[in-house]
PDB file of C-alpha atoms and ligand atoms in Angstrom:
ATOM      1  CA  UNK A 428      74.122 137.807  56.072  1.00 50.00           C
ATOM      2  CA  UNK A 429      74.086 137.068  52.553  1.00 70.00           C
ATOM      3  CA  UNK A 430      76.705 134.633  50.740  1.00 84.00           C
ATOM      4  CA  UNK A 431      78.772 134.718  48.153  1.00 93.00           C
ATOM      5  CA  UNK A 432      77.096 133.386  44.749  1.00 90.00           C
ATOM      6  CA  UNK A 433      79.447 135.329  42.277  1.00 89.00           C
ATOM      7  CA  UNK A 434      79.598 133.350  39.598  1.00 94.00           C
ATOM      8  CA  UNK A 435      83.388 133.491  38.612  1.00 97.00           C
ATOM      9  CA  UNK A 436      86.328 134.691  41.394  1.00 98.00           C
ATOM     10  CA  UNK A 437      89.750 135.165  41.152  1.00 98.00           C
ATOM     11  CA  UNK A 438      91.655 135.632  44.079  1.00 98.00           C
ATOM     12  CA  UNK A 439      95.503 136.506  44.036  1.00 99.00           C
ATOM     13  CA  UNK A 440      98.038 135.044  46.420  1.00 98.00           C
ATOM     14  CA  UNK A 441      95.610 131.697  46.959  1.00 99.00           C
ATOM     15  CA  UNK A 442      98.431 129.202  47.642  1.00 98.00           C
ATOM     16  CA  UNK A 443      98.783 129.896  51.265  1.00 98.00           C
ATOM     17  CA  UNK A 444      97.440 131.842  54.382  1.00 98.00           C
ATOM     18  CA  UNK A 445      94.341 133.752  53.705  1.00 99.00           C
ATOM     19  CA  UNK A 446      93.847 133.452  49.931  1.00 98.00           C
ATOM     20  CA  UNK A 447      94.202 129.158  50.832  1.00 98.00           C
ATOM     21  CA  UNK A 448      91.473 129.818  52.964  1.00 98.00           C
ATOM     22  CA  UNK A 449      89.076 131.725  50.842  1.00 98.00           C
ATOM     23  CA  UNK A 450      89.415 129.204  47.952  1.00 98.00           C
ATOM     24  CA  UNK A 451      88.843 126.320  50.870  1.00 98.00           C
ATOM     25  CA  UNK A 452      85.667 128.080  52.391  1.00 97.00           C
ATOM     26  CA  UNK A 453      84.277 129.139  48.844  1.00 97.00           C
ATOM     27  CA  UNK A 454      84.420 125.505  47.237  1.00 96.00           C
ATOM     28  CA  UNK A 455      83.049 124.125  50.191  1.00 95.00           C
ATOM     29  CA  UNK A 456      80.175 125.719  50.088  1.00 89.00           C
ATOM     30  CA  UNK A 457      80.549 127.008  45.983  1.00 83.00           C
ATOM     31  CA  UNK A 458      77.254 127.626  44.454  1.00 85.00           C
ATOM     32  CA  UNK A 459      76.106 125.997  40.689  1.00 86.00           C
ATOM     33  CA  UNK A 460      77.950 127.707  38.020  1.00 88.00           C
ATOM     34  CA  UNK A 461      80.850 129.022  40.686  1.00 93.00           C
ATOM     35  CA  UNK A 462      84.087 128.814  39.578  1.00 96.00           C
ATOM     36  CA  UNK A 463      87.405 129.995  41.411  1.00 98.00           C
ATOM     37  CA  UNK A 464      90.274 131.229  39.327  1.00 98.00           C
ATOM     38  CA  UNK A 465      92.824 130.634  42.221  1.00 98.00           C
ATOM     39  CA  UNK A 466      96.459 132.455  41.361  1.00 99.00           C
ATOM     40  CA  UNK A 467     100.225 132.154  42.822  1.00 99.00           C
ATOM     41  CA  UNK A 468     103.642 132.943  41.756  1.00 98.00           C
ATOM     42  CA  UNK A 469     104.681 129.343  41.557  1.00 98.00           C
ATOM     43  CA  UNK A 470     101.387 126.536  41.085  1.00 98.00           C
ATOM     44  CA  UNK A 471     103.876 123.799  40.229  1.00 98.00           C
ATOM     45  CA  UNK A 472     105.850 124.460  43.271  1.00 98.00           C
ATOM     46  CA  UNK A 473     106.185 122.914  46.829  1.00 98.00           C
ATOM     47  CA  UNK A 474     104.493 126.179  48.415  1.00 98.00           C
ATOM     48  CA  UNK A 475     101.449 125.390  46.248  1.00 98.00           C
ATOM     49  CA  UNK A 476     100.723 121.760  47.537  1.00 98.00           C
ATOM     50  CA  UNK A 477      98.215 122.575  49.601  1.00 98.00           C
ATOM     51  CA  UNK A 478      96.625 124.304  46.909  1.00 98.00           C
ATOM     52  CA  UNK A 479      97.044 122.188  44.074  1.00 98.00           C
ATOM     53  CA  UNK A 480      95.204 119.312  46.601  1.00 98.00           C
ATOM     54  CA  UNK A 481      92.471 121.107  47.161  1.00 98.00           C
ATOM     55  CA  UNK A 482      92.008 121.782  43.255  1.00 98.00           C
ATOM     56  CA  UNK A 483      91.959 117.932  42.794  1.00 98.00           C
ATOM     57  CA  UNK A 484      89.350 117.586  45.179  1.00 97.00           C
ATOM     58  CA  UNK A 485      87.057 119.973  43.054  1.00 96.00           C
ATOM     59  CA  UNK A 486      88.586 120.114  39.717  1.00 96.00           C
ATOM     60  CA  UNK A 487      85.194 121.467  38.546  1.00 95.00           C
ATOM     61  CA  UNK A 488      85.193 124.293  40.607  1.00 96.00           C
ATOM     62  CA  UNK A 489      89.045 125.790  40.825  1.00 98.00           C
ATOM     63  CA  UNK A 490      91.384 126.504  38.165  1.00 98.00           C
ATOM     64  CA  UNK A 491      95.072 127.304  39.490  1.00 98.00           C
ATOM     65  CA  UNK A 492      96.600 130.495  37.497  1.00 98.00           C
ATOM     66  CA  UNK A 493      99.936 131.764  37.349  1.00 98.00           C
ATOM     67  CA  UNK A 494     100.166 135.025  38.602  1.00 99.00           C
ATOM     68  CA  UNK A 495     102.955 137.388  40.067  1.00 99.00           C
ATOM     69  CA  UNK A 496     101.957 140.542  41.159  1.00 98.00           C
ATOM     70  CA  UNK A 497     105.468 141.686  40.868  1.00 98.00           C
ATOM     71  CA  UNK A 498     105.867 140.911  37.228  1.00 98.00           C
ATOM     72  CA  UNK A 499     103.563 143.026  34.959  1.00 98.00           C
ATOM     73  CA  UNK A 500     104.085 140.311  32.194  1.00 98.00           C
ATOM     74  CA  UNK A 501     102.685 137.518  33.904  1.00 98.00           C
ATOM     75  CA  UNK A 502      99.874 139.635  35.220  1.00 99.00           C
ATOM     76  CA  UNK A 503      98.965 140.274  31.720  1.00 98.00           C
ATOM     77  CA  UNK A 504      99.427 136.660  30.646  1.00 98.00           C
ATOM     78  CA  UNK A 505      97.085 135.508  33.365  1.00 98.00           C
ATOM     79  CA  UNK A 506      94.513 137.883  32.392  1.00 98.00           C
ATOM     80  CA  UNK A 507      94.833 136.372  28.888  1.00 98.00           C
ATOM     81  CA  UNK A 508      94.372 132.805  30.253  1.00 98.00           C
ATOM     82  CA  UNK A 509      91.214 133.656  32.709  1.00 98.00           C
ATOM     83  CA  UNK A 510      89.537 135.736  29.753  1.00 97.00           C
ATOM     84  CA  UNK A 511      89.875 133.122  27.477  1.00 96.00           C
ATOM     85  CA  UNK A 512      88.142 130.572  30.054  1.00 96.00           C
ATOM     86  CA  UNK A 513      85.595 133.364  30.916  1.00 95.00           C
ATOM     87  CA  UNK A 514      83.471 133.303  28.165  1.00 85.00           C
ATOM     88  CA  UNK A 515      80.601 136.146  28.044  1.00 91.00           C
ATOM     89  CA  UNK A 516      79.591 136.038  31.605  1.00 90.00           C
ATOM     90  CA  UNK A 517      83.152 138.153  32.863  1.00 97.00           C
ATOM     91  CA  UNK A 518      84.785 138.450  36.058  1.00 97.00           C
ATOM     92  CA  UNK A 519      82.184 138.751  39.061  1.00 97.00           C
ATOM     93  CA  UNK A 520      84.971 139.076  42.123  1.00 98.00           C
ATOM     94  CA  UNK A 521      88.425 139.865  42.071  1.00 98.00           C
ATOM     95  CA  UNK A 522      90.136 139.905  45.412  1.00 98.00           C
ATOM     96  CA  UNK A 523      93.521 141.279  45.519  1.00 99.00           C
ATOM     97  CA  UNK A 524      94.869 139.477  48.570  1.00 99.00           C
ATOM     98  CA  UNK A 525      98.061 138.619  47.699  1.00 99.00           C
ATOM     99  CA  UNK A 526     100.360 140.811  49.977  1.00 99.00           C
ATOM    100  CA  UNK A 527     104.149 141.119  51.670  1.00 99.00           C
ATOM    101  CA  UNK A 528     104.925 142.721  54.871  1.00 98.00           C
ATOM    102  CA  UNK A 529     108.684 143.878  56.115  1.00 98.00           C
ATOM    103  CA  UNK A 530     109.915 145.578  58.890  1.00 98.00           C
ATOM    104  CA  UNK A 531     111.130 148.837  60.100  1.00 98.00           C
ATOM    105  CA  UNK A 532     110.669 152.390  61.522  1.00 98.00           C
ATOM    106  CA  UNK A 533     111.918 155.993  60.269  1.00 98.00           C
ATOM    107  CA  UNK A 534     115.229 154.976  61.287  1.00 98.00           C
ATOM    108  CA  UNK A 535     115.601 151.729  59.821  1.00 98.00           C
ATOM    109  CA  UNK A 536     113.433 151.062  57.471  1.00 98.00           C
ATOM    110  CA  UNK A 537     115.604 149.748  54.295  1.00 98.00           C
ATOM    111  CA  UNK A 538     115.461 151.014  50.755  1.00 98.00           C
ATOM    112  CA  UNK A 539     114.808 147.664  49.187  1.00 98.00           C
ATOM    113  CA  UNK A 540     111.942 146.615  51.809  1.00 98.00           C
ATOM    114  CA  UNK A 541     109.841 150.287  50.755  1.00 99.00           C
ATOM    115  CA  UNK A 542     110.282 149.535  47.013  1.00 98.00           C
ATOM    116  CA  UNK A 543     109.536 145.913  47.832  1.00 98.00           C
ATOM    117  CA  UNK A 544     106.466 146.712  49.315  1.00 99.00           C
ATOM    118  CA  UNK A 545     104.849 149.281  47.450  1.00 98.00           C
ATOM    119  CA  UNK A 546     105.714 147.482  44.057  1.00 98.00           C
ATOM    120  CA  UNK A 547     103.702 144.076  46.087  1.00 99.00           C
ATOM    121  CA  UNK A 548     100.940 145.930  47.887  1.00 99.00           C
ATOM    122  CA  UNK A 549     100.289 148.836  45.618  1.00 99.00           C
ATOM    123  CA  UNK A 550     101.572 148.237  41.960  1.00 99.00           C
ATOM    124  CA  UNK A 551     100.961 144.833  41.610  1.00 99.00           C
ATOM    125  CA  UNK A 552      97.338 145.264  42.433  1.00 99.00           C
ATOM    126  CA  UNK A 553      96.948 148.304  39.867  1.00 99.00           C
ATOM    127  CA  UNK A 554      98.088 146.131  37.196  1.00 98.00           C
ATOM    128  CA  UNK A 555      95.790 143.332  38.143  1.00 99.00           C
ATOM    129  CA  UNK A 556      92.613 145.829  38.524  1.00 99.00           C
ATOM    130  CA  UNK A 557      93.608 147.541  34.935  1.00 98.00           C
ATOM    131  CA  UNK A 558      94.196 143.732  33.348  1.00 98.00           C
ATOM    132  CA  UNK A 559      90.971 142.316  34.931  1.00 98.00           C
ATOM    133  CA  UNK A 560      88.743 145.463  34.328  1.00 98.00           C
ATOM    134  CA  UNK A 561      87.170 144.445  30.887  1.00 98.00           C
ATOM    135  CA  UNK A 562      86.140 141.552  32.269  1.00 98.00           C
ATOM    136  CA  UNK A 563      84.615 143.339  35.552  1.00 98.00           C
ATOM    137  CA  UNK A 564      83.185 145.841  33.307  1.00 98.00           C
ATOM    138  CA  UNK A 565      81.682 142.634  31.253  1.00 98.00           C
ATOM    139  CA  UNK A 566      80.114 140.762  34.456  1.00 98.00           C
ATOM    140  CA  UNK A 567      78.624 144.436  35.464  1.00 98.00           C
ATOM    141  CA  UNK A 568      76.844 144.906  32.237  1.00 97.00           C
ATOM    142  CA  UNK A 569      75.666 141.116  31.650  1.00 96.00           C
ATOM    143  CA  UNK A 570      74.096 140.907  35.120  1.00 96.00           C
ATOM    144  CA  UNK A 571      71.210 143.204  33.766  1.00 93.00           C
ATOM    145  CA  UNK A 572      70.587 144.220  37.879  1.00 94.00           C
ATOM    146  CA  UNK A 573      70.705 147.547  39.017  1.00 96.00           C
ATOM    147  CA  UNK A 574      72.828 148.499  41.738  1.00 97.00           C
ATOM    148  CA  UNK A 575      76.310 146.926  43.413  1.00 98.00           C
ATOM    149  CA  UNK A 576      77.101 143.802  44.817  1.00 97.00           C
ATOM    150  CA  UNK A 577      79.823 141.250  45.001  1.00 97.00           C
ATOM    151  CA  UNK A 578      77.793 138.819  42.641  1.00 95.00           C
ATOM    152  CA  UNK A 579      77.512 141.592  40.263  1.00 97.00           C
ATOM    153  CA  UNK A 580      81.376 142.442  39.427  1.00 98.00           C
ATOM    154  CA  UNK A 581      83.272 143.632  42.672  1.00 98.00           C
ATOM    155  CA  UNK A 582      86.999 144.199  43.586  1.00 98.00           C
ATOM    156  CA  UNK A 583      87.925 143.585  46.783  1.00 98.00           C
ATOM    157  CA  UNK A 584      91.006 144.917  48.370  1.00 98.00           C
ATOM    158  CA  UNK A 585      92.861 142.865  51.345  1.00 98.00           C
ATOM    159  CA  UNK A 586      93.863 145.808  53.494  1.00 98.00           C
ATOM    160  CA  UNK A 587      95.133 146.142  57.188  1.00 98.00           C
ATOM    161  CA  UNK A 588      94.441 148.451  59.818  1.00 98.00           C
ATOM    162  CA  UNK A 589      98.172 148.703  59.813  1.00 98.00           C
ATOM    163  CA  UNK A 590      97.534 151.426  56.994  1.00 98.00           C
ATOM    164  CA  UNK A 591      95.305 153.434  58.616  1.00 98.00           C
ATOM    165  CA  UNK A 592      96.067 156.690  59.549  1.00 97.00           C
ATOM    166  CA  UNK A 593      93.988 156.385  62.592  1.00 96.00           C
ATOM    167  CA  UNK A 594      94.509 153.367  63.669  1.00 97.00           C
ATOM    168  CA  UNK A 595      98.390 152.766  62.605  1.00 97.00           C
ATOM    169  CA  UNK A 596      99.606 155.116  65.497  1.00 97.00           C
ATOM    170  CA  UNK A 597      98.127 153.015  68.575  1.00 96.00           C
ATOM    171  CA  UNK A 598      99.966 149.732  67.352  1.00 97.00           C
ATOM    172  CA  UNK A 599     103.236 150.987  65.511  1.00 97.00           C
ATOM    173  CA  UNK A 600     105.467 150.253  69.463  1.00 97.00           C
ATOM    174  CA  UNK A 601     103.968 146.937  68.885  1.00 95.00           C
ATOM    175  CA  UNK A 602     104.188 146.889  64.865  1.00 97.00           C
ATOM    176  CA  UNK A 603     107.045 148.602  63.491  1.00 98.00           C
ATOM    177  CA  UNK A 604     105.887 147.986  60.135  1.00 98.00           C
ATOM    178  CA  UNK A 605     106.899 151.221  58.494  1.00 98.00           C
ATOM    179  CA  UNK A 606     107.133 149.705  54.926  1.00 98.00           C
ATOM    180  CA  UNK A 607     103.770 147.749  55.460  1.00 98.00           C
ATOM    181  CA  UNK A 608     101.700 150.556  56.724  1.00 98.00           C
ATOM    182  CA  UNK A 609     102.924 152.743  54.240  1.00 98.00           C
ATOM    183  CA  UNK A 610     102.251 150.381  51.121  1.00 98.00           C
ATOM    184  CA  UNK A 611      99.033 149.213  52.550  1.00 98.00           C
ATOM    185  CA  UNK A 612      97.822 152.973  53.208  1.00 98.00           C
ATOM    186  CA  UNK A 613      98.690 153.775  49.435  1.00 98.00           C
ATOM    187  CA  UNK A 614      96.657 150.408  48.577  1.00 98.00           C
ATOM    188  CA  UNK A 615      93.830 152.499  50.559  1.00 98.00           C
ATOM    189  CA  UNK A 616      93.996 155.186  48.183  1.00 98.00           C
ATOM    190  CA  UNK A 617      94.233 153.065  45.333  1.00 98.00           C
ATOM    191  CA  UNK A 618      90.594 151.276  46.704  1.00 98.00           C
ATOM    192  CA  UNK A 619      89.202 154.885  47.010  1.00 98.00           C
ATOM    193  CA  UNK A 620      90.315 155.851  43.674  1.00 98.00           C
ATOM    194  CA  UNK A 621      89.291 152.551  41.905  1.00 98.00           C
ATOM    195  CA  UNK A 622      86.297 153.015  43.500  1.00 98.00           C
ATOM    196  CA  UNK A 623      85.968 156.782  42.322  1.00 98.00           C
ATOM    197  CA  UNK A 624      86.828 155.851  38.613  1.00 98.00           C
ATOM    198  CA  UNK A 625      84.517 152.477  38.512  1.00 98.00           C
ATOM    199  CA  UNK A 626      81.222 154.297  39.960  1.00 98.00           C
ATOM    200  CA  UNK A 627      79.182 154.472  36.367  1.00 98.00           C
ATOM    201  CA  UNK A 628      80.343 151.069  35.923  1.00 98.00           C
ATOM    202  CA  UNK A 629      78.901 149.909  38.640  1.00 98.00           C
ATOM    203  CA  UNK A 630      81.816 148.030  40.325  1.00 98.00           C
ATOM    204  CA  UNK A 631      81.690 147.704  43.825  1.00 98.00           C
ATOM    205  CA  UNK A 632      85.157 148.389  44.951  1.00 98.00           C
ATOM    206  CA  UNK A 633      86.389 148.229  48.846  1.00 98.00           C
ATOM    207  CA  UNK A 634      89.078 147.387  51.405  1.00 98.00           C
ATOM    208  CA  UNK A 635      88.666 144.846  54.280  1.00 98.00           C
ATOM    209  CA  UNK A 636      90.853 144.319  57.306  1.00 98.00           C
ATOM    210  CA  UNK A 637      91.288 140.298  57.884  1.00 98.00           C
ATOM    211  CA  UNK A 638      91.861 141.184  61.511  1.00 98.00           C
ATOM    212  CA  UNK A 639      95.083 139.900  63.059  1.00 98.00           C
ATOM    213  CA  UNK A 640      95.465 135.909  61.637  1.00 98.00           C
ATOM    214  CA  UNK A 641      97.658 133.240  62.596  1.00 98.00           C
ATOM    215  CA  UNK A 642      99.539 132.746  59.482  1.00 98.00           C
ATOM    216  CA  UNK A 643     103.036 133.132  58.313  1.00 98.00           C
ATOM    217  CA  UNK A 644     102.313 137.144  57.897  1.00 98.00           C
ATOM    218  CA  UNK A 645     100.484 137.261  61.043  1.00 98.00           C
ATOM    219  CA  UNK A 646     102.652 135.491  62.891  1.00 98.00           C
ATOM    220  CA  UNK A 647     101.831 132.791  66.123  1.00 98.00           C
ATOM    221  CA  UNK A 648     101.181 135.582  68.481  1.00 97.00           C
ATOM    222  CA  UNK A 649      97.859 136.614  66.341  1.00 98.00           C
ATOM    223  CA  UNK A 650      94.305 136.324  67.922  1.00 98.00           C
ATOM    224  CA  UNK A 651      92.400 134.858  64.435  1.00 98.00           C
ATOM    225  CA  UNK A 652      92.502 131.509  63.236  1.00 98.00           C
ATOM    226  CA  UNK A 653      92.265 132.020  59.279  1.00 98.00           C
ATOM    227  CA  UNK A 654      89.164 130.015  59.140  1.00 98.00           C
ATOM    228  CA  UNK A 655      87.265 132.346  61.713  1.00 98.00           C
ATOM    229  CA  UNK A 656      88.507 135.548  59.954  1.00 98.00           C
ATOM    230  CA  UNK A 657      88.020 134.104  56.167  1.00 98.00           C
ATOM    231  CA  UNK A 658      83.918 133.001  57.701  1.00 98.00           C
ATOM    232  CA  UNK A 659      83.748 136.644  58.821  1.00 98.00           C
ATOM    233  CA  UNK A 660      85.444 138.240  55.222  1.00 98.00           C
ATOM    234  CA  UNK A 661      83.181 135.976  53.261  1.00 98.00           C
ATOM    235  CA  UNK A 662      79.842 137.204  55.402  1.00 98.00           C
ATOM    236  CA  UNK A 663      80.522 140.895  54.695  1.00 98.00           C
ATOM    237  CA  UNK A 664      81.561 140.534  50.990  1.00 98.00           C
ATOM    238  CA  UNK A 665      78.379 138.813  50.508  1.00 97.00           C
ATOM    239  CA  UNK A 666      76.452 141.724  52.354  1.00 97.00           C
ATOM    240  CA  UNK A 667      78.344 144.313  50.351  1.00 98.00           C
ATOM    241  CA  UNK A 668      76.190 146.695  48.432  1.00 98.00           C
ATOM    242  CA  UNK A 669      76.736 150.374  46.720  1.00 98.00           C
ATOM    243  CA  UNK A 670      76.628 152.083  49.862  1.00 98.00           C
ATOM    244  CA  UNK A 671      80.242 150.005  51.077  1.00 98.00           C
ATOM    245  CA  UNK A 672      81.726 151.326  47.850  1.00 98.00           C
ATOM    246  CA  UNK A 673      84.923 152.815  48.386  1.00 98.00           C
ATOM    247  CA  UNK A 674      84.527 151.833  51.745  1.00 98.00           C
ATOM    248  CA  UNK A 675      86.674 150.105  54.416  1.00 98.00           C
ATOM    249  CA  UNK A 676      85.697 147.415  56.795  1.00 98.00           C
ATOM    250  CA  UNK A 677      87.221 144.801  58.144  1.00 98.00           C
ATOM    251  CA  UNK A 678      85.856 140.934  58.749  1.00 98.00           C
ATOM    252  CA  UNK A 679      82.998 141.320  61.557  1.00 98.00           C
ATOM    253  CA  UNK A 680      81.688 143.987  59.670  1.00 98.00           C
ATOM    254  CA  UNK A 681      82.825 146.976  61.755  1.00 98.00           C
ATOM    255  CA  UNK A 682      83.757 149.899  59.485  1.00 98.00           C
ATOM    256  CA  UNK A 683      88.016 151.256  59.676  1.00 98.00           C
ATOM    257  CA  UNK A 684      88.798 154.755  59.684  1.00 94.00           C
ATOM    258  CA  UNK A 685      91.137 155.290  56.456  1.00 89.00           C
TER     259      UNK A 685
HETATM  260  P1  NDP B2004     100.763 134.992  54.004  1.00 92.90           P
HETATM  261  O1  NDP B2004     102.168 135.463  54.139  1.00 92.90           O
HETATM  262  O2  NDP B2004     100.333 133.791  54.727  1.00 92.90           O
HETATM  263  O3  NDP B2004     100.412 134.773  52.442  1.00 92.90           O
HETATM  264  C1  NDP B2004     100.731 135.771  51.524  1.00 92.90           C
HETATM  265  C2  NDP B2004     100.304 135.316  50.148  1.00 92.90           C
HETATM  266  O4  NDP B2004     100.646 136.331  49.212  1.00 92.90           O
HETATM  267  C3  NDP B2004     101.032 134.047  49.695  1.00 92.90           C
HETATM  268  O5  NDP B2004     100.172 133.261  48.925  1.00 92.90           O
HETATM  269  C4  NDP B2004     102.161 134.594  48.839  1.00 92.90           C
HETATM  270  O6  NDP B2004     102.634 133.693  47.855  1.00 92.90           O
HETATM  271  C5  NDP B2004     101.409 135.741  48.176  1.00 92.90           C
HETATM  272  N1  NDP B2004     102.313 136.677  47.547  1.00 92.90           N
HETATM  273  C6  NDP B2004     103.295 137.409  48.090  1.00 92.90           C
HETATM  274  N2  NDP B2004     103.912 138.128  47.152  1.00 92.90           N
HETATM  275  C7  NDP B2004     103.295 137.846  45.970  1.00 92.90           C
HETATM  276  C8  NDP B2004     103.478 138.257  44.636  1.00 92.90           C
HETATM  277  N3  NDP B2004     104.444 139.090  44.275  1.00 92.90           N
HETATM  278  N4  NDP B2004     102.637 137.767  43.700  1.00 92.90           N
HETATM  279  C9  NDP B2004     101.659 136.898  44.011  1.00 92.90           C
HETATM  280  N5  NDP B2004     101.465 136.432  45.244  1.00 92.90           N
HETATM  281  C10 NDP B2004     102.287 136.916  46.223  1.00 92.90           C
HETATM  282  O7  NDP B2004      99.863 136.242  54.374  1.00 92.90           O
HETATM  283  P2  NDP B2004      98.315 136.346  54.788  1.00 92.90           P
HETATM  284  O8  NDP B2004      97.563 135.245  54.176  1.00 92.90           O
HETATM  285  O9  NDP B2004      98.267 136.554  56.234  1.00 92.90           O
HETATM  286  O10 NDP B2004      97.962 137.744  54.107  1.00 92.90           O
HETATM  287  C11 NDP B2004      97.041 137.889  53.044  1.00 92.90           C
HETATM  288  C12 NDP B2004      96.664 139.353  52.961  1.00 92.90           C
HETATM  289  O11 NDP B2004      96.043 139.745  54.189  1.00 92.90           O
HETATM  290  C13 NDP B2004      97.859 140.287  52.757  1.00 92.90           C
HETATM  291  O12 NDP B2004      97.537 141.281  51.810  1.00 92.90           O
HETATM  292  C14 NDP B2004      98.059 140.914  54.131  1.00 92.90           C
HETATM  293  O13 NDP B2004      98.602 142.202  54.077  1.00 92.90           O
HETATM  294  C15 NDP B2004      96.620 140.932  54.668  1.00 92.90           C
HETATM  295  N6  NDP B2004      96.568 140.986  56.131  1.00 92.90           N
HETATM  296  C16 NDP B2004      96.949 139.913  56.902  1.00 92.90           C
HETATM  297  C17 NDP B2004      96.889 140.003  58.282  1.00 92.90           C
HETATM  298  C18 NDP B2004      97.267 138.876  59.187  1.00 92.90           C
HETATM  299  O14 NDP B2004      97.236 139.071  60.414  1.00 92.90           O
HETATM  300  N7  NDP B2004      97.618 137.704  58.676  1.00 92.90           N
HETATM  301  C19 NDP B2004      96.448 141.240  58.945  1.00 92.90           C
HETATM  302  C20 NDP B2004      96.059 142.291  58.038  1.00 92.90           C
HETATM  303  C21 NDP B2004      96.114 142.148  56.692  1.00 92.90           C
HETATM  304  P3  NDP B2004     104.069 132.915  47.989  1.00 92.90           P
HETATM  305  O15 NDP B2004     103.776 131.620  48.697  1.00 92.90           O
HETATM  306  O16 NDP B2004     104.489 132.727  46.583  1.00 92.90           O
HETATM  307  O17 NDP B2004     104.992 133.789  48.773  1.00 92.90           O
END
């Protein structure tokens, strides 16, 4: 499978978990003229330490960014920050991963944790697609190539199978998630509508599935290490092409029923 060679990538929630991971893997391995804008809520903070080591190590390569996906304001404030570091080239990748799970069924499901969630998982990532889309819509039209591909200018949406119609049934005993699976299956729509409205602009837009990942979301009882299921994400974004758009698969390739 192909890899990733987009030129510039942002990636939300990057201070921990999966988003860590990505930046880790991608800088590894990061291509000439790669650079990783690499956000969190809090880059001076002790949950960023991880993050803000890995920066030192290649402080050509990653650029830590404040953003909140909660707070429209500092969306739009990082947007102003990466666009003036961008130059002409634009954004090539933008992976909303940054995400929030909580508890609960029919019955107990709180007020808070539903608003909580959907404003997280769903509005957070509007904002940052509508912020960020000049810049998409700038690395489409300067990469001259026909066609859709994460090098190009793609967004890529962190999903679960958790909001799947389909699939959410079979583990809610196991996962009562309500407020997840709900948020997560409006972030599906959101991917499918993105994807609708970005078509003649030729930005690839899908949702993968991480599978289930040790971290503090996934909990110790998962089956993925992150570095196993980040390898896997990274091989199918850099196999992606207009055919995936709108699409939903998760990170050995297999497609998810929305
Ligand atoms: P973690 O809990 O380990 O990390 C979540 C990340 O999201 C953290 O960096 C956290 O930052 C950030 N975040 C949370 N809220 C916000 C916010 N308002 N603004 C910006 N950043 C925020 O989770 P994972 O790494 O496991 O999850 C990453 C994505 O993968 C999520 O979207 C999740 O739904 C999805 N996923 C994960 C699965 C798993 O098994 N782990 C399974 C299926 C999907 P902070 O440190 O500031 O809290």
């Amino acid at each position: 499978m192909a890899a990733v060679k987009a030129c510039n990538v942002l990636i939300t929630g990057a201070n921990r978990g999966l988003g860590l991971e990505m930046v880790k893997q991608l800088s590894e391995k990061s291509c000439p003229k790669q650079h990783i804008f690499a956000t969190c809520r809090d880059p001076d903070g002790p949950k960023s330490e991880a993050l803000r080591e890995l920066a030192k190590k290649h402080p050509s390569v990653i650029t830590i960014i404040r953003l909140d996906a909660d707070d429209p304001s500092s969306v739009k404030e990082s947007a102003n920050k990466v666009g003036s570091l961008l130059g002409n080239n634009g954004l090539n990748l933008l992976v909303n991963n940054a995400g929030i799970v909580a508890n609960g069924t029919i019955q107990t499901s709180r007020v808070e944790d539903m608003k909580n969630t959907f404003n997280t998982n769903v509005i957070g990532p509007l904002l940052i697609i509508r912020e960020y889309l000049p810049f998409l819509k700038m690395a489409a039209k300067a990469s001259g190539t026909p066609g859709m591909s994460c090098n190009k200018a793609a967004v890529i949406n962190i999903s679960t199978v958790a909001g799947s119609m389909t699939r959410m049934p079979s583990i809610y005993n196991h996962f009562p998630t309500l407020p997840y699976g709900v948020s997560k299956a409006g972030f599906n729509m959101l991917t499918v509508l993105a994807a609708e409205e970005f078509k003649a602009d030729e930005i690839l837009c899908m949702a993968l599935h991480p599978g289930w990942v040790k971290t503090e979301l996934g909990g110790d009882e998962a089956t993925l290490e992150p570095k196993e299921s980040v390898a896997g994400m990274l091989r199918v974004i850099g196999s992606l092409t207009e055919q995936h758009h709108g699409g939903f698969l998760d990170y050995a390739g297999e497609t998810v029923t929305c």
